[in-house]
PDB file of C-alpha atoms in Angstrom:
ATOM      1  CA  MET A 107      30.645   4.850  11.324  1.00  0.00           C
ATOM      2  CA  GLY A 108      28.475   7.653  12.697  1.00  0.00           C
ATOM      3  CA  PHE A 109      26.479   7.782   9.443  1.00  0.00           C
ATOM      4  CA  SER A 110      25.829   4.022   9.591  1.00  0.00           C
ATOM      5  CA  LEU A 111      24.642   4.258  13.195  1.00  0.00           C
ATOM      6  CA  LEU A 112      22.312   7.100  12.224  1.00  0.00           C
ATOM      7  CA  LEU A 113      20.753   4.983   9.450  1.00  0.00           C
ATOM      8  CA  ALA A 114      20.415   1.998  11.784  1.00  0.00           C
ATOM      9  CA  SER A 115      18.427   4.146  14.226  1.00  0.00           C
ATOM     10  CA  LEU A 116      15.809   4.966  11.588  1.00  0.00           C
ATOM     11  CA  LEU A 117      12.823   2.860  10.552  1.00  0.00           C
ATOM     12  CA  THR A 118      11.746   3.544   6.967  1.00  0.00           C
ATOM     13  CA  PHE A 119       8.097   2.609   6.402  1.00  0.00           C
ATOM     14  CA  VAL A 120       6.541   2.717   2.915  1.00  0.00           C
ATOM     15  CA  GLN A 121       2.910   2.518   1.848  1.00  0.00           C
ATOM     16  CA  LEU A 122       2.063   1.770  -1.801  1.00  0.00           C
ATOM     17  CA  ASN A 123      -1.004   0.809  -3.795  1.00  0.00           C
ATOM     18  CA  CYS A 124       0.563  -1.304  -6.581  1.00  0.00           C
ATOM     19  CA  GLU A 125      -2.431  -0.971  -8.934  1.00  0.00           C
ATOM     20  CA  ASN A 126      -3.623  -4.413  -9.995  1.00  0.00           C
ATOM     21  CA  LEU A 127      -0.598  -6.592  -9.335  1.00  0.00           C
ATOM     22  CA  PHE A 128      -2.178  -9.740 -10.792  1.00  0.00           C
ATOM     23  CA  ASP A 129      -0.545 -12.915 -12.019  1.00  0.00           C
ATOM     24  CA  CYS A 130      -1.620 -14.367 -15.388  1.00  0.00           C
ATOM     25  CA  ARG A 131      -3.605 -17.331 -14.106  1.00  0.00           C
ATOM     26  CA  HIS A 132      -7.369 -17.404 -13.748  1.00  0.00           C
ATOM     27  CA  ASP A 133      -8.718 -18.113 -10.277  1.00  0.00           C
ATOM     28  CA  SER A 134     -12.093 -19.779 -10.849  1.00  0.00           C
ATOM     29  CA  LEU A 135     -13.390 -18.296  -7.580  1.00  0.00           C
ATOM     30  CA  LYS A 136     -12.524 -14.702  -8.508  1.00  0.00           C
ATOM     31  CA  GLN A 137     -13.373 -12.152 -11.197  1.00  0.00           C
ATOM     32  CA  ASP A 138      -9.857 -11.857 -12.595  1.00  0.00           C
ATOM     33  CA  ILE A 139     -10.333 -12.822 -16.278  1.00  0.00           C
ATOM     34  CA  GLU A 140      -9.388  -9.260 -17.262  1.00  0.00           C
ATOM     35  CA  TYR A 141      -5.815  -9.958 -16.128  1.00  0.00           C
ATOM     36  CA  THR A 142      -5.170 -13.142 -18.090  1.00  0.00           C
ATOM     37  CA  PRO A 143      -3.626 -13.631 -21.559  1.00  0.00           C
ATOM     38  CA  ASP A 144      -7.101 -14.043 -23.082  1.00  0.00           C
ATOM     39  CA  GLY A 145      -8.671 -11.232 -21.068  1.00  0.00           C
ATOM     40  CA  ASP A 146      -9.355  -7.660 -22.135  1.00  0.00           C
ATOM     41  CA  ARG A 147      -5.955  -6.497 -20.862  1.00  0.00           C
ATOM     42  CA  ARG A 148      -4.059  -9.251 -22.689  1.00  0.00           C
ATOM     43  CA  TRP A 149      -2.119  -9.746 -19.464  1.00  0.00           C
ATOM     44  CA  THR A 150       0.864 -11.871 -20.474  1.00  0.00           C
ATOM     45  CA  GLU A 151       3.837 -13.277 -18.558  1.00  0.00           C
ATOM     46  CA  ARG A 152       5.979 -10.530 -20.056  1.00  0.00           C
ATOM     47  CA  LYS A 153       3.664  -7.784 -18.810  1.00  0.00           C
ATOM     48  CA  TYR A 154       3.423  -9.493 -15.415  1.00  0.00           C
ATOM     49  CA  TRP A 155       7.195  -9.591 -14.925  1.00  0.00           C
ATOM     50  CA  THR A 156       7.556  -6.010 -16.125  1.00  0.00           C
ATOM     51  CA  LYS A 157       4.964  -5.053 -13.510  1.00  0.00           C
ATOM     52  CA  LEU A 158       6.782  -6.991 -10.784  1.00  0.00           C
ATOM     53  CA  ASN A 159      10.125  -5.367 -11.573  1.00  0.00           C
ATOM     54  CA  ASN A 160       8.574  -1.918 -11.871  1.00  0.00           C
ATOM     55  CA  THR A 161       6.992  -2.382  -8.445  1.00  0.00           C
ATOM     56  CA  ALA A 162      10.395  -3.464  -7.132  1.00  0.00           C
ATOM     57  CA  LYS A 163      12.007  -0.330  -8.617  1.00  0.00           C
ATOM     58  CA  SER A 164       9.400   1.837  -6.875  1.00  0.00           C
ATOM     59  CA  ILE A 165      10.161   0.183  -3.532  1.00  0.00           C
ATOM     60  CA  ILE A 166      13.939   0.378  -4.000  1.00  0.00           C
ATOM     61  CA  SER A 167      13.685   4.098  -4.797  1.00  0.00           C
ATOM     62  CA  CYS A 168      12.062   4.686  -1.389  1.00  0.00           C
ATOM     63  CA  GLY A 169      15.296   3.763   0.361  1.00  0.00           C
ATOM     64  CA  ASP A 170      17.869   6.126   1.804  1.00  0.00           C
ATOM     65  CA  GLY A 171      21.602   6.756   1.738  1.00  0.00           C
ATOM     66  CA  GLN A 172      24.326   7.718  -0.708  1.00  0.00           C
ATOM     67  CA  ASP A 173      27.336   5.389  -0.846  1.00  0.00           C
ATOM     68  CA  ASP A 174      25.494   2.740   1.203  1.00  0.00           C
ATOM     69  CA  TRP A 175      21.892   2.576  -0.053  1.00  0.00           C
ATOM     70  CA  ARG A 176      19.515   1.243   2.588  1.00  0.00           C
ATOM     71  CA  LEU A 177      16.243  -0.295   1.446  1.00  0.00           C
ATOM     72  CA  PRO A 178      12.957   0.389   3.264  1.00  0.00           C
ATOM     73  CA  ASP A 179      12.484  -1.675   6.410  1.00  0.00           C
ATOM     74  CA  MET A 180       8.760  -2.273   5.917  1.00  0.00           C
ATOM     75  CA  VAL A 181       6.361  -1.851   2.984  1.00  0.00           C
ATOM     76  CA  ALA A 182       2.569  -1.954   3.227  1.00  0.00           C
ATOM     77  CA  LEU A 183       1.125  -2.988  -0.142  1.00  0.00           C
ATOM     78  CA  CYS A 184      -2.405  -2.775  -1.565  1.00  0.00           C
ATOM     79  CA  GLU A 185      -3.822  -4.487  -4.677  1.00  0.00           C
ATOM     80  CA  VAL A 186      -1.688  -7.629  -4.705  1.00  0.00           C
ATOM     81  CA  GLU A 187      -3.515 -10.720  -5.905  1.00  0.00           C
ATOM     82  CA  ASN A 188      -2.182 -13.595  -3.823  1.00  0.00           C
ATOM     83  CA  ASP A 189       0.696 -15.358  -2.118  1.00  0.00           C
ATOM     84  CA  SER A 190       2.348 -16.426  -5.389  1.00  0.00           C
ATOM     85  CA  VAL A 191       2.541 -12.806  -6.558  1.00  0.00           C
ATOM     86  CA  MET A 192       4.180 -11.826  -3.274  1.00  0.00           C
ATOM     87  CA  ARG A 193       6.626 -14.716  -3.542  1.00  0.00           C
ATOM     88  CA  ASP A 194       7.574 -13.630  -7.078  1.00  0.00           C
ATOM     89  CA  LEU A 195       7.954 -10.011  -5.963  1.00  0.00           C
ATOM     90  CA  THR A 196      10.183 -10.754  -2.964  1.00  0.00           C
ATOM     91  CA  LYS A 197      12.097 -13.826  -4.187  1.00  0.00           C
ATOM     92  CA  ARG A 198      12.311 -13.558  -7.988  1.00  0.00           C
ATOM     93  CA  SER A 199      12.043  -9.883  -9.020  1.00  0.00           C
ATOM     94  CA  LEU A 200      14.652  -7.135  -8.663  1.00  0.00           C
ATOM     95  CA  LEU A 201      14.020  -7.411  -4.906  1.00  0.00           C
ATOM     96  CA  ARG A 202      15.352 -10.980  -4.769  1.00  0.00           C
ATOM     97  CA  GLY A 203      18.636  -9.912  -3.144  1.00  0.00           C
ATOM     98  CA  ALA A 204      16.934  -7.821  -0.449  1.00  0.00           C
ATOM     99  CA  ASN A 205      16.072 -10.822   1.785  1.00  0.00           C
ATOM    100  CA  TYR A 206      12.560  -9.488   2.314  1.00  0.00           C
ATOM    101  CA  GLU A 207       9.855 -11.663   3.881  1.00  0.00           C
ATOM    102  CA  TYR A 208       6.136 -10.993   3.712  1.00  0.00           C
ATOM    103  CA  VAL A 209       2.678 -11.612   5.150  1.00  0.00           C
ATOM    104  CA  VAL A 210      -0.385 -11.480   2.884  1.00  0.00           C
ATOM    105  CA  THR A 211      -4.138 -11.821   3.395  1.00  0.00           C
ATOM    106  CA  SER A 212      -6.617 -14.045   1.533  1.00  0.00           C
ATOM    107  CA  SER A 213      -9.693 -11.863   1.376  1.00  0.00           C
ATOM    108  CA  PRO A 214     -13.247 -12.377   0.058  1.00  0.00           C
ATOM    109  CA  ASP A 215     -12.796  -9.454  -2.363  1.00  0.00           C
ATOM    110  CA  VAL A 216     -14.612 -10.455  -5.562  1.00  0.00           C
ATOM    111  CA  ARG A 217     -11.675  -9.534  -7.817  1.00  0.00           C
ATOM    112  CA  GLY A 218      -9.220 -11.370  -5.595  1.00  0.00           C
ATOM    113  CA  ILE A 219      -7.050  -8.460  -4.505  1.00  0.00           C
ATOM    114  CA  ASP A 220      -5.401  -8.435  -1.099  1.00  0.00           C
ATOM    115  CA  VAL A 221      -3.059  -6.457   1.117  1.00  0.00           C
ATOM    116  CA  ALA A 222       0.409  -7.455   2.291  1.00  0.00           C
ATOM    117  CA  LEU A 223       3.299  -6.382   4.473  1.00  0.00           C
ATOM    118  CA  ILE A 224       6.892  -6.769   3.292  1.00  0.00           C
ATOM    119  CA  TYR A 225       9.556  -6.559   5.984  1.00  0.00           C
ATOM    120  CA  SER A 226      13.283  -6.927   6.449  1.00  0.00           C
ATOM    121  CA  PRO A 227      13.970  -9.611   9.090  1.00  0.00           C
ATOM    122  CA  GLY A 228      16.900  -7.537  10.332  1.00  0.00           C
ATOM    123  CA  SER A 229      14.533  -4.662  11.137  1.00  0.00           C
ATOM    124  CA  PHE A 230      11.293  -6.374  12.143  1.00  0.00           C
ATOM    125  CA  ALA A 231      10.655  -9.785  13.703  1.00  0.00           C
ATOM    126  CA  PRO A 232       6.960 -10.780  13.538  1.00  0.00           C
ATOM    127  CA  ILE A 233       5.348 -12.166  16.669  1.00  0.00           C
ATOM    128  CA  ARG A 234       1.871 -12.815  15.341  1.00  0.00           C
ATOM    129  CA  HIS A 235      -0.396 -11.843  12.466  1.00  0.00           C
ATOM    130  CA  TYR A 236      -3.981 -12.391  11.389  1.00  0.00           C
ATOM    131  CA  PRO A 237      -6.663 -10.865   9.156  1.00  0.00           C
ATOM    132  CA  LEU A 238      -9.530  -8.743  10.409  1.00  0.00           C
ATOM    133  CA  ARG A 239     -12.622  -9.637   8.363  1.00  0.00           C
ATOM    134  CA  ILE A 240     -15.099  -6.876   7.491  1.00  0.00           C
ATOM    135  CA  LYS A 241     -18.711  -8.078   7.534  1.00  0.00           C
ATOM    136  CA  PRO A 242     -20.521  -6.329   4.656  1.00  0.00           C
ATOM    137  CA  ILE A 243     -23.666  -4.306   5.259  1.00  0.00           C
ATOM    138  CA  ASP A 244     -26.614  -4.207   2.851  1.00  0.00           C
ATOM    139  CA  GLY A 245     -25.603  -3.119  -0.634  1.00  0.00           C
ATOM    140  CA  MET A 246     -21.898  -3.662   0.012  1.00  0.00           C
ATOM    141  CA  ARG A 247     -19.672  -6.135  -1.825  1.00  0.00           C
ATOM    142  CA  PRO A 248     -17.214  -8.247   0.175  1.00  0.00           C
ATOM    143  CA  THR A 249     -14.072  -6.189   0.717  1.00  0.00           C
ATOM    144  CA  ARG A 250     -10.429  -6.670   1.625  1.00  0.00           C
ATOM    145  CA  ASP A 251      -9.452  -7.941   5.053  1.00  0.00           C
ATOM    146  CA  ILE A 252      -7.392  -5.663   7.263  1.00  0.00           C
ATOM    147  CA  LEU A 253      -3.990  -7.243   7.893  1.00  0.00           C
ATOM    148  CA  TYR A 254      -2.695  -7.065  11.464  1.00  0.00           C
ATOM    149  CA  VAL A 255       0.969  -7.842  12.188  1.00  0.00           C
ATOM    150  CA  SER A 256       2.842  -7.315  15.456  1.00  0.00           C
ATOM    151  CA  GLY A 257       6.573  -7.710  15.863  1.00  0.00           C
ATOM    152  CA  ARG A 258       9.760  -6.459  17.465  1.00  0.00           C
ATOM    153  CA  VAL A 259      11.903  -3.707  15.972  1.00  0.00           C
ATOM    154  CA  VAL A 260      15.640  -3.267  16.598  1.00  0.00           C
ATOM    155  CA  SER A 261      15.048  -1.118  19.691  1.00  0.00           C
ATOM    156  CA  GLY A 262      13.294  -4.079  21.321  1.00  0.00           C
ATOM    157  CA  ASP A 263       9.903  -2.357  21.230  1.00  0.00           C
ATOM    158  CA  THR A 264       6.811  -4.115  19.883  1.00  0.00           C
ATOM    159  CA  LEU A 265       5.269  -2.459  16.836  1.00  0.00           C
ATOM    160  CA  HIS A 266       1.666  -3.101  15.796  1.00  0.00           C
ATOM    161  CA  VAL A 267       0.922  -2.643  12.087  1.00  0.00           C
ATOM    162  CA  PHE A 268      -2.428  -2.590  10.289  1.00  0.00           C
ATOM    163  CA  VAL A 269      -2.567  -2.642   6.477  1.00  0.00           C
ATOM    164  CA  VAL A 270      -5.825  -1.356   4.980  1.00  0.00           C
ATOM    165  CA  HIS A 271      -7.488  -1.129   1.583  1.00  0.00           C
ATOM    166  CA  ALA A 272     -10.904   0.394   2.206  1.00  0.00           C
ATOM    167  CA  PRO A 273     -13.816   0.042  -0.241  1.00  0.00           C
ATOM    168  CA  SER A 274     -13.692   2.291  -3.294  1.00  0.00           C
ATOM    169  CA  ARG A 275     -16.037   5.138  -4.191  1.00  0.00           C
ATOM    170  CA  TYR A 276     -17.425   3.173  -7.143  1.00  0.00           C
ATOM    171  CA  GLY A 277     -21.156   3.850  -7.207  1.00  0.00           C
ATOM    172  CA  GLY A 278     -20.756   7.309  -5.661  1.00  0.00           C
ATOM    173  CA  GLU A 279     -18.820   8.761  -2.741  1.00  0.00           C
ATOM    174  CA  ARG A 280     -21.897   9.393  -0.604  1.00  0.00           C
ATOM    175  CA  LEU A 281     -23.467   5.989  -1.198  1.00  0.00           C
ATOM    176  CA  THR A 282     -20.223   4.155  -0.403  1.00  0.00           C
ATOM    177  CA  ARG A 283     -19.248   6.310   2.581  1.00  0.00           C
ATOM    178  CA  PRO A 284     -20.818   3.874   5.106  1.00  0.00           C
ATOM    179  CA  HIS A 285     -18.660   1.088   3.658  1.00  0.00           C
ATOM    180  CA  ARG A 286     -15.477   2.949   4.499  1.00  0.00           C
ATOM    181  CA  ALA A 287     -16.893   3.969   7.876  1.00  0.00           C
ATOM    182  CA  LEU A 288     -17.302   0.254   8.622  1.00  0.00           C
ATOM    183  CA  VAL A 289     -13.566  -0.263   8.076  1.00  0.00           C
ATOM    184  CA  ALA A 290     -12.797   2.735  10.289  1.00  0.00           C
ATOM    185  CA  ASP A 291     -15.004   1.290  13.053  1.00  0.00           C
ATOM    186  CA  ARG A 292     -13.170  -2.042  12.839  1.00  0.00           C
ATOM    187  CA  LEU A 293      -9.820  -0.282  13.134  1.00  0.00           C
ATOM    188  CA  CYS A 294     -10.989   1.797  16.084  1.00  0.00           C
ATOM    189  CA  ALA A 295     -12.155  -1.337  17.887  1.00  0.00           C
ATOM    190  CA  ALA A 296      -8.777  -2.977  17.236  1.00  0.00           C
ATOM    191  CA  VAL A 297      -6.916   0.060  18.593  1.00  0.00           C
ATOM    192  CA  ASP A 298      -9.097   0.031  21.716  1.00  0.00           C
ATOM    193  CA  SER A 299      -8.356  -3.681  22.241  1.00  0.00           C
ATOM    194  CA  LEU A 300      -4.617  -3.139  21.893  1.00  0.00           C
ATOM    195  CA  ARG A 301      -4.643  -0.310  24.412  1.00  0.00           C
ATOM    196  CA  ALA A 302      -6.664  -2.380  26.852  1.00  0.00           C
ATOM    197  CA  ALA A 303      -4.089  -5.151  26.587  1.00  0.00           C
ATOM    198  CA  CYS A 304      -0.833  -3.193  26.176  1.00  0.00           C
ATOM    199  CA  GLY A 305      -1.359   0.200  27.774  1.00  0.00           C
ATOM    200  CA  ASP A 306       0.500   2.445  25.334  1.00  0.00           C
ATOM    201  CA  PRO A 307       1.143   0.367  22.180  1.00  0.00           C
ATOM    202  CA  LYS A 308       3.149   1.669  19.231  1.00  0.00           C
ATOM    203  CA  ILE A 309       0.838   1.520  16.214  1.00  0.00           C
ATOM    204  CA  ILE A 310       1.101   2.189  12.477  1.00  0.00           C
ATOM    205  CA  ILE A 311      -2.017   2.046  10.284  1.00  0.00           C
ATOM    206  CA  ALA A 312      -1.243   2.327   6.575  1.00  0.00           C
ATOM    207  CA  GLY A 313      -3.033   1.858   3.293  1.00  0.00           C
ATOM    208  CA  ASP A 314      -5.415   3.154   0.674  1.00  0.00           C
ATOM    209  CA  PHE A 315      -8.456   4.491   2.502  1.00  0.00           C
ATOM    210  CA  ASN A 316     -10.166   5.913  -0.620  1.00  0.00           C
ATOM    211  CA  ASP A 317     -10.838   8.957   1.577  1.00  0.00           C
ATOM    212  CA  GLY A 318      -9.039  12.235   2.244  1.00  0.00           C
ATOM    213  CA  PRO A 319      -7.698  13.539   5.565  1.00  0.00           C
ATOM    214  CA  SER A 320     -10.903  15.473   6.317  1.00  0.00           C
ATOM    215  CA  SER A 321     -13.258  12.521   5.744  1.00  0.00           C
ATOM    216  CA  GLN A 322     -15.510  11.067   8.421  1.00  0.00           C
ATOM    217  CA  ALA A 323     -13.650   7.751   8.338  1.00  0.00           C
ATOM    218  CA  LEU A 324     -10.255   9.355   8.968  1.00  0.00           C
ATOM    219  CA  ALA A 325     -11.756  11.610  11.655  1.00  0.00           C
ATOM    220  CA  LYS A 326     -13.016   8.546  13.535  1.00  0.00           C
ATOM    221  CA  ILE A 327      -9.567   6.978  13.569  1.00  0.00           C
ATOM    222  CA  CYS A 328      -7.746  10.166  14.536  1.00  0.00           C
ATOM    223  CA  ALA A 329     -10.242  10.717  17.350  1.00  0.00           C
ATOM    224  CA  LYS A 330      -8.685   7.641  18.950  1.00  0.00           C
ATOM    225  CA  GLY A 331      -5.507   9.600  19.645  1.00  0.00           C
ATOM    226  CA  MET A 332      -3.975   8.685  16.300  1.00  0.00           C
ATOM    227  CA  THR A 333      -2.142  11.127  13.999  1.00  0.00           C
ATOM    228  CA  ASP A 334      -2.225  11.144  10.206  1.00  0.00           C
ATOM    229  CA  VAL A 335       1.451  11.929   9.629  1.00  0.00           C
ATOM    230  CA  SER A 336       0.891  11.828   5.861  1.00  0.00           C
ATOM    231  CA  ALA A 337      -1.847  14.478   5.813  1.00  0.00           C
ATOM    232  CA  GLY A 338       0.406  17.159   4.330  1.00  0.00           C
ATOM    233  CA  ALA A 339       2.851  14.901   2.511  1.00  0.00           C
ATOM    234  CA  ALA A 340       4.006  16.054  -0.924  1.00  0.00           C
ATOM    235  CA  GLY A 341       6.702  15.165  -3.401  1.00  0.00           C
ATOM    236  CA  ARG A 342       9.704  17.019  -4.741  1.00  0.00           C
ATOM    237  CA  ASN A 343       8.792  16.831  -8.422  1.00  0.00           C
ATOM    238  CA  GLY A 344       5.280  18.255  -8.454  1.00  0.00           C
ATOM    239  CA  ALA A 345       3.134  15.646  -6.704  1.00  0.00           C
ATOM    240  CA  GLU A 346       0.756  17.183  -4.172  1.00  0.00           C
ATOM    241  CA  GLY A 347      -0.679  13.811  -3.182  1.00  0.00           C
ATOM    242  CA  THR A 348      -0.359  10.142  -4.040  1.00  0.00           C
ATOM    243  CA  TYR A 349      -3.189   9.901  -6.585  1.00  0.00           C
ATOM    244  CA  LYS A 350      -4.429  12.215  -9.333  1.00  0.00           C
ATOM    245  CA  TYR A 351      -8.002  12.255 -10.598  1.00  0.00           C
ATOM    246  CA  LYS A 352      -9.150  14.600 -13.372  1.00  0.00           C
ATOM    247  CA  GLY A 353      -6.235  16.935 -12.779  1.00  0.00           C
ATOM    248  CA  ARG A 354      -6.629  17.097  -9.010  1.00  0.00           C
ATOM    249  CA  TRP A 355      -4.138  15.561  -6.600  1.00  0.00           C
ATOM    250  CA  GLU A 356      -5.784  13.530  -3.843  1.00  0.00           C
ATOM    251  CA  ARG A 357      -4.506  12.234  -0.500  1.00  0.00           C
ATOM    252  CA  ILE A 358      -6.323   8.918  -0.227  1.00  0.00           C
ATOM    253  CA  ASP A 359      -3.283   6.908   0.895  1.00  0.00           C
ATOM    254  CA  HIS A 360      -2.365   7.391   4.536  1.00  0.00           C
ATOM    255  CA  ILE A 361       0.111   6.519   7.257  1.00  0.00           C
ATOM    256  CA  ILE A 362      -1.592   7.003  10.626  1.00  0.00           C
ATOM    257  CA  VAL A 363       0.275   6.426  13.870  1.00  0.00           C
ATOM    258  CA  SER A 364      -0.143   6.456  17.633  1.00  0.00           C
ATOM    259  CA  GLY A 365       1.145   9.457  19.569  1.00  0.00           C
ATOM    260  CA  ASN A 366       4.299   7.674  20.716  1.00  0.00           C
ATOM    261  CA  MET A 367       5.181   7.013  17.041  1.00  0.00           C
ATOM    262  CA  ALA A 368       4.242  10.517  15.930  1.00  0.00           C
ATOM    263  CA  ASP A 369       6.828  11.792  18.430  1.00  0.00           C
ATOM    264  CA  ARG A 370       9.442   9.676  16.640  1.00  0.00           C
ATOM    265  CA  LEU A 371       8.573  10.858  13.122  1.00  0.00           C
ATOM    266  CA  ARG A 372      11.478  12.429  11.255  1.00  0.00           C
ATOM    267  CA  SER A 373       9.889  12.875   7.820  1.00  0.00           C
ATOM    268  CA  CYS A 374       6.945  11.829   5.668  1.00  0.00           C
ATOM    269  CA  GLU A 375       6.789  12.545   1.959  1.00  0.00           C
ATOM    270  CA  VAL A 376       5.419  11.351  -1.347  1.00  0.00           C
ATOM    271  CA  ASN A 377       8.065   9.603  -3.418  1.00  0.00           C
ATOM    272  CA  ASP A 378       7.494  11.183  -6.827  1.00  0.00           C
ATOM    273  CA  ALA A 379      10.768  10.124  -8.429  1.00  0.00           C
ATOM    274  CA  ALA A 380      10.845  11.286 -12.038  1.00  0.00           C
ATOM    275  CA  PHE A 381      10.783   7.770 -13.492  1.00  0.00           C
ATOM    276  CA  MET A 382       7.337   7.156 -11.916  1.00  0.00           C
ATOM    277  CA  LEU A 383       5.833  10.293 -13.498  1.00  0.00           C
ATOM    278  CA  GLU A 384       4.672  11.476 -16.902  1.00  0.00           C
ATOM    279  CA  PRO A 385       3.355  14.834 -18.163  1.00  0.00           C
ATOM    280  CA  ASP A 386      -0.349  15.441 -17.587  1.00  0.00           C
ATOM    281  CA  ASP A 387      -1.140  16.723 -21.064  1.00  0.00           C
ATOM    282  CA  LYS A 388      -4.820  17.337 -20.362  1.00  0.00           C
ATOM    283  CA  TYR A 389      -4.697  19.137 -16.999  1.00  0.00           C
ATOM    284  CA  GLY A 390      -1.079  20.277 -16.726  1.00  0.00           C
ATOM    285  CA  GLY A 391       1.751  19.351 -14.424  1.00  0.00           C
ATOM    286  CA  VAL A 392       2.640  15.703 -13.899  1.00  0.00           C
ATOM    287  CA  GLN A 393       0.783  12.508 -13.036  1.00  0.00           C
ATOM    288  CA  PRO A 394       1.716   8.942 -12.030  1.00  0.00           C
ATOM    289  CA  LEU A 395       2.910   6.779 -14.922  1.00  0.00           C
ATOM    290  CA  ARG A 396       0.456   3.934 -14.580  1.00  0.00           C
ATOM    291  CA  THR A 397       0.423   0.468 -16.131  1.00  0.00           C
ATOM    292  CA  TYR A 398      -2.520   1.279 -18.414  1.00  0.00           C
ATOM    293  CA  ARG A 399      -3.967   4.603 -19.475  1.00  0.00           C
ATOM    294  CA  ALA A 400      -7.575   3.595 -20.186  1.00  0.00           C
ATOM    295  CA  TRP A 401      -7.001   0.401 -22.223  1.00  0.00           C
ATOM    296  CA  LYS A 402      -3.614   1.375 -23.629  1.00  0.00           C
ATOM    297  CA  TYR A 403      -0.663  -0.448 -22.105  1.00  0.00           C
ATOM    298  CA  ARG A 404       1.902   2.090 -20.882  1.00  0.00           C
ATOM    299  CA  LYS A 405       4.496  -0.198 -19.269  1.00  0.00           C
ATOM    300  CA  GLY A 406       4.249   2.023 -16.192  1.00  0.00           C
ATOM    301  CA  TYR A 407       4.336   1.601 -12.432  1.00  0.00           C
ATOM    302  CA  SER A 408       1.073   2.428 -10.654  1.00  0.00           C
ATOM    303  CA  ASP A 409      -1.693   5.002 -10.561  1.00  0.00           C
ATOM    304  CA  HIS A 410      -0.573   5.713  -6.972  1.00  0.00           C
ATOM    305  CA  LEU A 411       2.761   7.054  -5.734  1.00  0.00           C
ATOM    306  CA  PRO A 412       4.454   5.670  -2.607  1.00  0.00           C
ATOM    307  CA  LEU A 413       4.326   7.332   0.799  1.00  0.00           C
ATOM    308  CA  VAL A 414       7.592   7.192   2.746  1.00  0.00           C
ATOM    309  CA  ALA A 415       7.757   7.807   6.506  1.00  0.00           C
ATOM    310  CA  ARG A 416      10.926   7.657   8.597  1.00  0.00           C
ATOM    311  CA  PHE A 417      10.873   7.166  12.366  1.00  0.00           C
ATOM    312  CA  ALA A 418      13.653   7.362  14.971  1.00  0.00           C
ATOM    313  CA  LEU A 419      13.826   4.221  17.099  1.00  0.00           C
TER     314      LEU A 419
END
């Protein structure tokens, strides 16, 4: 009884970049031919459903408990293609018995990838949600919308969640830095608006920022009285970040919260469960077991590992 009450008082929040969770159908308005049966990846229904179930396994493994396993309450996802993918993930994959609901964006990203929030209706009741569009500057491709969702948690408090997938470093970190700064500016403006309207709102910002904790973009957000609770997060099986590039672990995925949520933090770690890892034969140690290694299909999970934060309510 006491153990169950303890679990009920915790909110488990997960952030995960799924790595190209595409369906097999070509969207004529998007550059997604690569992930079709006739594309370079030979992306078949079988590979798609393996990817869905592997993503579900990753999410399930972020839960907590022993005899009574409790799934995460909320999951912020990056690199999901569309609403149909999210419906398959929540209603038809290994997650189908979890009763999860979701909200997903429909962004102008040229490849068609979006962000989404999965939630358990018993833990989070949405009040409103909408996308925040990022207007590109010169030399910048259209990018993912920021997803904003507000809702009530079991304590009765209102929680404000932003899900982010900032522009990549493709083309060079320095040249693309202003693109990520633009996303940071949009988030800062949204935080200011919430505080003007709500006084002391409870906020979680989560996603793939394509920037480390010491970057200018993250510094801008944290200067707004926000705390990157994932800045020092590590795993238990060798992961020193969520993403590994040329042998170096990077912390480009983040969970950033307002001060009143930072006070409620009980833990934040990288979920590097053994089944999501493989040996890094070139650089040593381990690395995420991704779906493809170069062009070779590996039947893996993602090139990112999940972040798991637990908060007392």
